[in-house]
Coordinates of C-alpha atoms and ligand atoms in Angstrom, one line a residue:
Chain A
X1 CA 56.7 -195.8 -86.1
X2 CA 57.5 -196.6 -89.7
X3 CA 60.7 -195.3 -91.1
X4 CA 59.5 -193.4 -94.2
X5 CA 63.0 -192.9 -95.5
X6 CA 63.3 -196.5 -96.5
X7 CA 60.3 -196.0 -98.9
X8 CA 62.2 -194.2 -101.5
X9 CA 60.0 -195.5 -104.3
X10 CA 56.3 -195.6 -104.9
X11 CA 54.5 -198.9 -105.4
X12 CA 53.2 -199.8 -108.9
X13 CA 50.0 -198.5 -110.2
X14 CA 48.6 -197.2 -113.5
X15 CA 47.7 -193.5 -113.8
X16 CA 44.5 -192.7 -115.7
X17 CA 43.8 -189.2 -116.7
X18 CA 40.1 -188.6 -117.6
X19 CA 39.2 -185.2 -118.9
X20 CA 35.5 -185.1 -118.0
X21 CA 33.4 -185.9 -114.9
X22 CA 31.6 -188.5 -116.8
X23 CA 34.8 -190.3 -117.7
X24 CA 35.8 -190.2 -114.0
X25 CA 32.5 -191.8 -113.0
X26 CA 32.8 -194.5 -115.6
X27 CA 36.4 -195.3 -114.5
X28 CA 35.3 -195.4 -110.9
X29 CA 32.4 -197.7 -111.8
X30 CA 34.8 -200.0 -113.6
X31 CA 37.6 -200.1 -111.0
X32 CA 35.8 -199.4 -107.7
X33 CA 38.0 -200.5 -104.8
X34 CA 40.9 -201.2 -107.1
X35 CA 41.2 -197.4 -107.7
X36 CA 42.0 -194.3 -105.8
X37 CA 41.2 -190.7 -106.8
X38 CA 44.2 -188.5 -107.1
X39 CA 43.8 -184.7 -106.6
X40 CA 46.8 -182.8 -105.3
X41 CA 48.4 -186.0 -104.1
X42 CA 49.7 -184.3 -100.9
X43 CA 48.1 -187.0 -98.8
X44 CA 47.6 -189.9 -101.2
X45 CA 51.2 -190.1 -102.5
X46 CA 52.5 -190.2 -99.0
X47 CA 50.1 -193.0 -98.0
X48 CA 51.2 -194.9 -101.2
X49 CA 54.9 -194.4 -100.3
X50 CA 54.3 -195.7 -96.8
X51 CA 52.4 -198.7 -98.4
X52 CA 49.2 -197.9 -96.5
X53 CA 47.2 -198.3 -99.6
X54 CA 47.8 -200.4 -102.8
X55 CA 45.5 -199.3 -105.6
X56 CA 45.9 -200.7 -109.1
X57 CA 45.0 -197.5 -110.7
X58 CA 45.0 -193.8 -109.7
X59 CA 42.3 -191.7 -111.4
X60 CA 43.7 -188.2 -111.7
X61 CA 41.1 -185.5 -111.3
X62 CA 43.2 -182.5 -112.2
X63 CA 42.4 -182.5 -115.9
X64 CA 38.6 -182.2 -115.2
X65 CA 38.1 -178.5 -115.4
X66 CA 34.4 -178.7 -114.1
X67 CA 35.7 -179.8 -110.8
X68 CA 38.0 -176.7 -110.4
X69 CA 35.5 -173.9 -110.6
X70 CA 34.7 -171.6 -107.7
X71 CA 31.5 -169.5 -107.7
X72 CA 29.5 -167.2 -105.5
X73 CA 25.8 -166.9 -106.0
X74 CA 23.1 -164.9 -104.0
X75 CA 22.8 -167.9 -101.6
X76 CA 26.0 -169.8 -101.5
X77 CA 29.7 -170.3 -102.2
X78 CA 30.3 -173.3 -104.4
X79 CA 33.9 -174.7 -104.5
X80 CA 34.8 -177.3 -107.0
X81 CA 36.3 -180.2 -105.1
X82 CA 39.6 -180.1 -107.0
X83 CA 40.2 -176.3 -106.8
X84 CA 43.7 -175.7 -105.3
X85 CA 43.6 -174.1 -101.9
X86 CA 45.7 -171.2 -103.1
X87 CA 43.0 -170.3 -105.5
X88 CA 40.2 -170.4 -103.0
X89 CA 42.2 -167.9 -100.9
X90 CA 42.3 -165.4 -103.7
X91 CA 38.6 -164.8 -103.9
X92 CA 37.9 -161.8 -101.6
X93 CA 34.4 -163.0 -100.5
X94 CA 36.0 -166.0 -98.8
X95 CA 37.8 -163.8 -96.3
X96 CA 34.9 -161.3 -96.0
X97 CA 32.1 -163.8 -95.4
X98 CA 33.6 -167.2 -94.6
X99 CA 36.5 -166.0 -92.4
X100 CA 36.7 -169.3 -90.5
X101 CA 37.4 -171.1 -93.7
X102 CA 39.9 -168.5 -94.8
X103 CA 41.8 -168.7 -91.6
X104 CA 42.0 -172.5 -91.8
X105 CA 43.1 -172.5 -95.4
X106 CA 45.7 -169.8 -95.2
X107 CA 47.5 -171.8 -92.5
X108 CA 47.0 -175.2 -94.0
X109 CA 50.4 -176.9 -94.7
X110 CA 52.7 -174.4 -96.4
X111 CA 52.5 -172.1 -99.4
X112 CA 54.1 -174.6 -101.8
X113 CA 51.7 -177.4 -100.7
X114 CA 48.7 -175.0 -101.1
X115 CA 49.4 -174.7 -104.8
X116 CA 48.5 -178.4 -105.2
X117 CA 46.4 -179.4 -102.2
X118 CA 42.6 -179.3 -102.7
X119 CA 39.6 -178.9 -100.4
X120 CA 38.1 -182.2 -101.7
X121 CA 41.4 -183.9 -100.8
X122 CA 41.5 -182.4 -97.4
X123 CA 38.1 -183.9 -96.4
X124 CA 38.5 -186.9 -98.7
X125 CA 41.4 -188.2 -96.5
X126 CA 39.0 -187.8 -93.5
X127 CA 41.8 -187.2 -91.1
X128 CA 40.5 -186.2 -87.7
X129 CA 42.9 -183.3 -88.0
X130 CA 41.7 -182.0 -91.4
X131 CA 41.9 -178.2 -90.9
X132 CA 39.0 -177.4 -93.2
X133 CA 36.6 -179.6 -91.4
X134 CA 36.0 -177.3 -88.3
X135 CA 35.1 -174.3 -90.4
X136 CA 33.0 -176.4 -92.8
X137 CA 31.1 -177.7 -89.8
X138 CA 30.2 -174.4 -88.3
X139 CA 29.4 -172.9 -91.7
X140 CA 26.9 -175.7 -92.5
X141 CA 28.7 -176.9 -95.6
X142 CA 27.0 -179.4 -97.9
X143 CA 29.1 -182.0 -99.8
X144 CA 28.0 -182.8 -103.3
X145 CA 28.7 -186.4 -104.3
X146 CA 28.3 -188.2 -107.7
X147 CA 28.5 -191.7 -109.0
X148 CA 27.6 -193.1 -112.4
X149 CA 24.1 -194.0 -111.2
X150 CA 23.3 -191.3 -108.7
X151 CA 24.1 -187.9 -107.2
X152 CA 23.5 -186.9 -103.6
X153 CA 24.2 -183.9 -101.3
X154 CA 24.9 -184.5 -97.6
X155 CA 25.8 -182.2 -94.7
X156 CA 29.5 -182.2 -93.9
X157 CA 28.5 -183.5 -90.4
X158 CA 27.6 -186.8 -91.9
X159 CA 30.7 -187.1 -94.1
X160 CA 33.3 -188.3 -91.6
X161 CA 32.6 -191.8 -90.3
X162 CA 35.8 -192.6 -88.3
X163 CA 39.6 -192.0 -88.3
X164 CA 40.5 -191.7 -92.0
X165 CA 37.1 -193.1 -93.1
X166 CA 34.3 -191.4 -94.8
X167 CA 30.8 -192.0 -96.2
X168 CA 31.8 -192.4 -99.8
X169 CA 31.3 -195.7 -101.5
X170 CA 34.0 -196.9 -103.9
X171 CA 32.3 -195.5 -107.0
X172 CA 31.7 -192.0 -105.7
X173 CA 33.5 -188.7 -106.1
X174 CA 33.1 -185.4 -104.3
X175 CA 32.2 -182.8 -107.0
X176 CA 31.8 -179.7 -104.9
X177 CA 31.5 -178.2 -101.4
X178 CA 28.6 -175.8 -101.1
X179 CA 28.5 -173.3 -98.2
X180 CA 25.4 -171.1 -97.6
X181 CA 26.2 -167.4 -97.2
X182 CA 26.0 -166.6 -93.5
X183 CA 23.5 -164.0 -92.2
X184 CA 24.7 -160.4 -92.2
X185 CA 26.7 -159.7 -89.1
X186 CA 27.9 -163.2 -88.7
X187 CA 31.4 -163.6 -87.2
X188 CA 33.4 -166.8 -87.8
X189 CA 36.9 -167.7 -86.9
X190 CA 39.4 -170.7 -86.8
X191 CA 42.4 -171.2 -84.6
X192 CA 44.7 -174.1 -84.1
X193 CA 47.5 -175.2 -81.8
X194 CA 50.5 -176.8 -83.6
X195 CA 54.1 -177.6 -83.0
X196 CA 55.7 -176.0 -86.1
X197 CA 54.6 -174.0 -89.1
X198 CA 53.7 -176.9 -91.3
X199 CA 52.7 -179.6 -88.8
X200 CA 49.2 -181.0 -88.4
X201 CA 47.1 -179.4 -85.7
X202 CA 47.3 -180.6 -82.0
X203 CA 43.7 -179.2 -81.9
X204 CA 41.7 -177.0 -84.2
X205 CA 38.7 -174.9 -83.2
X206 CA 36.2 -173.0 -85.4
X207 CA 33.5 -170.7 -84.1
X208 CA 30.4 -169.1 -85.7
X209 CA 28.3 -166.4 -84.0
X210 CA 25.3 -164.4 -85.1
X211 CA 22.0 -163.3 -83.7
X212 CA 20.5 -166.7 -84.3
X213 CA 23.2 -169.2 -83.4
X214 CA 26.5 -169.7 -81.7
X215 CA 28.4 -172.9 -82.5
X216 CA 31.9 -174.4 -82.1
X217 CA 33.6 -177.2 -84.0
X218 CA 36.7 -179.2 -83.1
X219 CA 39.3 -181.2 -85.0
X220 CA 42.1 -183.5 -83.9
X221 CA 40.4 -184.1 -80.6
X222 CA 38.1 -187.1 -81.4
X223 CA 38.0 -189.7 -84.1
X224 CA 35.9 -187.4 -86.3
X225 CA 35.4 -183.6 -86.2
X226 CA 32.8 -182.4 -83.7
X227 CA 30.1 -179.8 -83.8
X228 CA 28.7 -178.3 -80.6
X229 CA 25.9 -175.8 -80.4
X230 CA 26.0 -173.4 -77.6
X231 CA 23.2 -171.0 -78.7
X232 CA 21.4 -171.9 -75.4
X233 CA 23.9 -169.9 -73.4
X234 CA 22.6 -166.8 -75.0
X235 CA 25.9 -165.1 -75.6
X236 CA 25.4 -161.7 -77.1
X237 CA 28.3 -159.5 -76.0
X238 CA 31.8 -159.9 -74.5
X239 CA 30.5 -159.3 -70.9
X240 CA 28.2 -162.3 -71.2
X241 CA 31.2 -164.6 -71.2
X242 CA 32.1 -164.5 -67.5
X243 CA 34.0 -167.3 -65.7
X244 CA 30.8 -169.0 -64.5
X245 CA 29.2 -169.1 -67.9
X246 CA 32.5 -170.3 -69.6
X247 CA 32.7 -173.1 -67.0
X248 CA 29.2 -174.2 -67.9
X249 CA 29.9 -174.1 -71.6
X250 CA 33.1 -176.1 -71.0
X251 CA 31.2 -178.6 -69.0
X252 CA 28.9 -179.1 -72.0
X253 CA 31.9 -179.5 -74.4
X254 CA 34.3 -181.6 -72.4
X255 CA 32.4 -185.0 -72.4
X256 CA 32.5 -184.9 -76.2
X257 CA 36.2 -184.7 -76.4
X258 CA 38.1 -188.0 -76.9
X259 CA 41.7 -187.2 -78.0
X260 CA 44.6 -189.5 -78.4
X261 CA 48.1 -189.4 -77.1
X262 CA 50.6 -189.2 -80.0
X263 CA 53.9 -187.7 -81.1
X264 CA 52.3 -184.3 -81.5
X265 CA 50.7 -184.0 -78.0
X266 CA 49.5 -185.8 -75.0
X267 CA 45.7 -186.1 -74.4
X268 CA 45.9 -183.8 -71.5
X269 CA 47.7 -181.1 -73.4
X270 CA 45.2 -181.4 -76.3
X271 CA 42.3 -180.8 -73.9
X272 CA 44.2 -178.0 -72.2
X273 CA 44.8 -176.2 -75.5
X274 CA 41.2 -176.8 -76.6
X275 CA 40.0 -175.0 -73.5
X276 CA 42.3 -172.1 -74.0
X277 CA 41.5 -171.7 -77.7
X278 CA 37.7 -172.0 -77.0
X279 CA 37.8 -169.2 -74.5
X280 CA 39.9 -167.0 -76.8
X281 CA 37.9 -167.6 -80.0
X282 CA 34.6 -167.0 -78.2
X283 CA 35.9 -163.8 -76.7
X284 CA 36.9 -162.5 -80.1
X285 CA 33.6 -163.5 -81.7
X286 CA 31.8 -161.5 -79.0
X287 CA 33.9 -158.4 -79.4
Chain B
X1 CA 47.8 -206.3 -106.3
X2 CA 50.2 -205.8 -109.1
X3 CA 53.8 -207.0 -108.5
X4 CA 56.1 -204.1 -108.1
X5 CA 58.3 -203.4 -111.1
X6 CA 56.1 -205.0 -113.7
X7 CA 54.6 -202.0 -115.3
X8 CA 55.3 -201.1 -118.9
X9 CA 57.2 -197.9 -119.5
X10 CA 55.7 -194.8 -121.0
X11 CA 57.3 -191.9 -123.0
X12 CA 57.5 -188.6 -121.1
X13 CA 58.1 -185.4 -123.0
X14 CA 58.7 -182.1 -121.2
X15 CA 60.2 -178.7 -121.7
X16 CA 63.0 -178.8 -119.1
X17 CA 64.9 -175.5 -118.6
X18 CA 63.8 -174.3 -122.0
X19 CA 64.7 -177.5 -123.9
X20 CA 62.5 -180.3 -125.1
X21 CA 63.5 -183.5 -123.3
X22 CA 62.1 -187.0 -123.8
X23 CA 62.6 -190.1 -121.7
X24 CA 61.1 -193.5 -120.8
X25 CA 59.4 -193.6 -117.4
X26 CA 57.5 -196.0 -115.2
X27 CA 54.1 -195.0 -113.9
X28 CA 55.2 -194.9 -110.3
X29 CA 58.2 -192.6 -110.8
X30 CA 57.9 -189.1 -109.3
X31 CA 59.1 -185.9 -111.0
X32 CA 61.9 -186.0 -108.4
X33 CA 63.1 -189.4 -109.5
X34 CA 63.0 -188.5 -113.2
X35 CA 64.8 -185.2 -112.8
X36 CA 67.7 -186.7 -110.8
X37 CA 68.0 -190.1 -112.4
X38 CA 66.9 -189.6 -116.0
X39 CA 67.7 -186.0 -116.7
X40 CA 70.7 -185.8 -114.3
X41 CA 69.5 -182.6 -112.7
X42 CA 71.4 -182.7 -109.5
X43 CA 70.5 -179.3 -108.0
X44 CA 67.2 -180.9 -107.0
X45 CA 67.7 -182.8 -103.8
X46 CA 65.6 -184.9 -101.4
X47 CA 65.5 -185.5 -97.7
X48 CA 62.1 -186.8 -96.7
X49 CA 60.2 -187.9 -99.8
X50 CA 56.9 -187.0 -98.1
X51 CA 56.5 -183.3 -98.7
X52 CA 57.9 -182.0 -95.4
X53 CA 61.4 -180.6 -96.2
X54 CA 60.7 -178.8 -99.5
X55 CA 64.3 -179.5 -100.7
X56 CA 62.9 -181.1 -103.9
X57 CA 61.1 -177.9 -104.9
X58 CA 61.0 -177.0 -108.7
X59 CA 58.7 -174.9 -110.9
X60 CA 56.1 -176.8 -112.8
X61 CA 54.4 -174.7 -115.4
X62 CA 55.9 -171.7 -113.5
X63 CA 54.5 -172.6 -110.1
X64 CA 56.4 -174.1 -107.2
X65 CA 55.8 -177.8 -106.4
X66 CA 57.5 -180.3 -104.2
X67 CA 58.7 -182.7 -106.9
X68 CA 58.5 -185.8 -104.5
X69 CA 54.7 -185.2 -104.5
X70 CA 54.2 -185.0 -108.2
X71 CA 54.1 -188.1 -110.5
X72 CA 56.3 -187.8 -113.5
X73 CA 53.4 -188.8 -115.8
X74 CA 51.4 -185.8 -114.5
X75 CA 54.0 -183.5 -116.1
X76 CA 53.5 -184.7 -119.7
X77 CA 54.2 -181.7 -122.0
X78 CA 54.7 -179.3 -119.0
X79 CA 57.4 -176.8 -118.5
X80 CA 59.8 -177.5 -115.6
X81 CA 62.4 -175.1 -114.3
X82 CA 65.3 -175.8 -111.9
X83 CA 68.3 -173.7 -110.9
X84 CA 70.1 -175.0 -114.0
X85 CA 67.5 -173.1 -116.0
X86 CA 67.6 -169.6 -114.4
X87 CA 71.1 -168.4 -115.4
X88 CA 71.9 -166.8 -118.7
X89 CA 75.3 -167.4 -120.4
X90 CA 76.7 -168.9 -117.2
X91 CA 76.3 -165.5 -115.4
X92 CA 74.9 -165.7 -111.9
X93 CA 71.4 -164.1 -111.4
X94 CA 71.0 -161.2 -109.1
X95 CA 69.4 -163.5 -106.5
X96 CA 72.3 -166.0 -106.7
X97 CA 74.7 -163.1 -106.2
X98 CA 72.7 -161.8 -103.2
X99 CA 72.7 -165.3 -101.7
X100 CA 76.5 -165.3 -101.8
X101 CA 76.8 -161.7 -100.4
X102 CA 74.4 -162.4 -97.6
X103 CA 75.8 -165.7 -96.6
X104 CA 72.6 -167.5 -97.4
X105 CA 74.5 -170.5 -98.5
X106 CA 76.3 -172.6 -95.9
X107 CA 76.3 -176.4 -96.5
X108 CA 74.3 -175.7 -99.7
X109 CA 71.9 -178.6 -99.5
X110 CA 68.8 -176.4 -99.5
X111 CA 70.2 -173.7 -101.8
X112 CA 68.7 -175.0 -105.1
X113 CA 65.2 -175.1 -103.6
X114 CA 65.4 -171.7 -102.1
X115 CA 66.9 -170.2 -105.2
X116 CA 64.1 -171.6 -107.5
X117 CA 61.4 -170.5 -105.0
X118 CA 63.1 -167.0 -104.7
X119 CA 63.2 -166.8 -108.5
X120 CA 59.5 -167.5 -108.6
X121 CA 58.8 -164.9 -105.9
X122 CA 60.8 -162.3 -107.8
X123 CA 59.1 -163.1 -111.1
X124 CA 55.7 -162.2 -109.5
X125 CA 56.7 -158.5 -110.2
X126 CA 55.0 -157.6 -106.9
X127 CA 56.5 -156.0 -103.9
X128 CA 56.6 -158.2 -100.8
X129 CA 57.3 -157.5 -97.1
X130 CA 59.8 -159.4 -95.0
X131 CA 57.0 -161.3 -93.3
X132 CA 55.3 -162.2 -96.6
X133 CA 58.5 -163.6 -97.9
X134 CA 59.0 -165.4 -94.6
X135 CA 55.5 -167.0 -95.0
X136 CA 56.2 -167.9 -98.7
X137 CA 59.3 -169.8 -98.0
X138 CA 58.2 -171.7 -94.9
X139 CA 57.7 -174.9 -96.9
X140 CA 61.5 -175.4 -97.2
X141 CA 63.8 -176.4 -94.4
X142 CA 67.3 -175.1 -94.0
X143 CA 69.3 -176.5 -91.1
X144 CA 72.3 -174.1 -91.3
X145 CA 71.4 -170.5 -92.0
X146 CA 68.5 -169.7 -89.7
X147 CA 66.6 -168.3 -92.8
X148 CA 67.3 -164.7 -92.1
X149 CA 70.0 -164.4 -94.8
X150 CA 67.8 -166.2 -97.3
X151 CA 64.9 -163.8 -96.6
X152 CA 67.1 -160.8 -96.8
X153 CA 68.6 -161.9 -100.1
X154 CA 65.1 -162.3 -101.7
X155 CA 64.0 -159.1 -100.1
X156 CA 67.0 -157.1 -101.4
X157 CA 66.4 -158.2 -105.1
X158 CA 62.7 -157.7 -104.7
X159 CA 63.1 -154.2 -103.4
X160 CA 65.6 -153.3 -106.3
X161 CA 62.8 -154.2 -108.8
X162 CA 60.8 -151.2 -107.4
X163 CA 63.5 -148.6 -107.1
Ligands
FAD301 C1 54.0 -181.0 -95.6 C2 52.6 -181.2 -95.4 C3 51.9 -180.5 -94.5 C4 50.5 -180.6 -94.4 N1 49.8 -179.8 -93.5 C5 48.5 -179.9 -93.3 C6 47.8 -179.0 -92.4 O1 48.4 -178.1 -91.8 N2 46.4 -179.2 -92.3 C7 45.8 -180.2 -93.0 O2 44.5 -180.3 -92.8 N3 46.4 -181.0 -93.9 C8 47.7 -180.9 -94.1 N4 48.4 -181.7 -94.9 C9 47.6 -182.7 -95.6 C10 47.2 -182.4 -97.1 O3 48.0 -181.5 -97.7 C11 45.8 -181.9 -97.1 O4 44.9 -182.8 -96.5 C12 45.3 -181.6 -98.6 O5 44.2 -180.8 -98.5 C13 45.0 -182.9 -99.3 O6 44.5 -182.5 -100.6 P1 45.1 -183.2 -102.0 O7 44.3 -182.6 -103.1 O8 46.5 -183.2 -102.0 O9 44.5 -184.7 -101.7 P2 45.0 -186.1 -102.3 O10 46.2 -186.5 -101.6 O11 45.0 -186.0 -103.8 O12 43.8 -187.0 -101.9 C14 43.5 -187.2 -100.5 C15 42.5 -188.3 -100.4 O13 41.2 -187.8 -100.8 C16 40.7 -188.5 -101.8 N5 40.1 -187.6 -102.7 C17 40.7 -186.5 -103.3 N6 39.9 -185.8 -104.0 C18 38.6 -186.4 -103.9 C19 37.3 -186.1 -104.5 N7 37.1 -185.0 -105.3 N8 36.3 -187.0 -104.2 C20 36.6 -188.0 -103.4 N9 37.8 -188.3 -102.8 C21 38.8 -187.5 -103.1 C22 41.8 -189.3 -102.4 O14 41.5 -190.5 -103.0 C23 42.7 -189.5 -101.2 O15 42.3 -190.6 -100.5 C24 49.8 -181.6 -95.1 C25 50.5 -182.4 -96.0 C26 51.9 -182.2 -96.2 C27 52.6 -183.0 -97.2
FES302 S1 62.0 -184.6 -100.5 FE1 60.3 -183.6 -101.3 S2 59.6 -182.4 -99.6 FE2 61.3 -183.6 -98.8
FES303 S1 72.5 -174.1 -96.1 FE1 72.6 -176.1 -95.1 S2 70.6 -176.7 -95.1 FE2 70.4 -174.7 -95.8

């Protein structure tokens, strides 16, 4: 493992501070792979310090107010990509209707980090352990992406392409995350296993359950987050989840899991915790 | 790739602890680097440089940040507060006094960070519970006290505000 303490300075780069989305897109178009977008910096500055990336310019997104709005309409919640996580948490509807997202964000990093860390940055890093990914998967989030020449909206399930890689090309920026308002009576939740209060997850699990659909999503247990639909098991109430049914559900999930051994946990323990949390989160959703 | 150390300098102007301060900086310097090396603010310490320990916490435009994760350039024309800026006429604040009485200072390495965060919590003018304060301070590591004394100090001053 690299000794981060020896990296007491950052490498050289220029910081550019555009004040509108259009300026961001023009700069991205000009610098492409020579640039990196800077939101809260709570992932990027660490990667720079560890010399994992060497951009010539950083394009700071924090002065672009259009990227920091958060809105609820009749149909959806629209979160500007650069909205600090602490602000997302203050909107009551997030807890009321998007509980899985609320639970993931309230426990993401620590309170001081949440003042700066953003939702766009959390998925932008495309870490397999990104806490927001599991709730965004079960909640059917859409990612809005722009470049100078184009704009597109893709489902979150297509965003992650591998460990720390995503579908963005070098001239694209995430502008917002759109989440449809779930059906009345929907329950959603997120739980994770971790070593200490501010450590990355050993495994993260989100669940969504309503009269039409039951699905689970996992982080930190495969190169990208995973979405698994278990509607076919026709779970309606707590009693439906007996040992036999749970074993059949787990048989469906297990072949998809492909965790690594690392400092946080062994593969075996990750899978063990995934099973325990899956059972617990399903039980609670069916209460 | 640009060779390290070849960037031109820029002029940074901030309001640090109530006073306008100006200095030359390089684009890759963090707020932590500039506070300690250019402005000689030594209450701000560092232990990890990667956002884990929280020892480098300061207030940026009145909100807590880990200064090793903030580029100095990003703070252009911003307000920065460190422990040096919370005392009036060299008199200890109520929170500093509570830290001493509760034994919330042992080796002292983390004290600047907890005091500035505690100062922020108290300035919210909102009443917090023990567990809320516990949650709010969990981004800073203390290897000596076990946290209880720190939480109790903040709680005591917070409760007094509502008596
Ligand atoms: C102490 C500590 C604890 C942490 N704990 C957790 C945790 O518990 N769970 C967790 O999931 N994460 C954790 N993290 C990681 C990090 O805080 C989060 O991933 C955070 O959400 C990143 O957001 P940011 O705004 O700081 O991103 P940045 O660091 O600014 O950016 C991250 C990446 O995304 C790209 N990017 C940013 N914004 C956009 C955009 N709008 N469009 C396209 N690309 C973009 C950047 O170029 C960069 O590659 C932790 C970090 C620290 C330092
Ligand atoms: S030195 Fe900044 S968090 Fe550790
Ligand atoms: S008093 Fe020693 S680290 Fe906190």
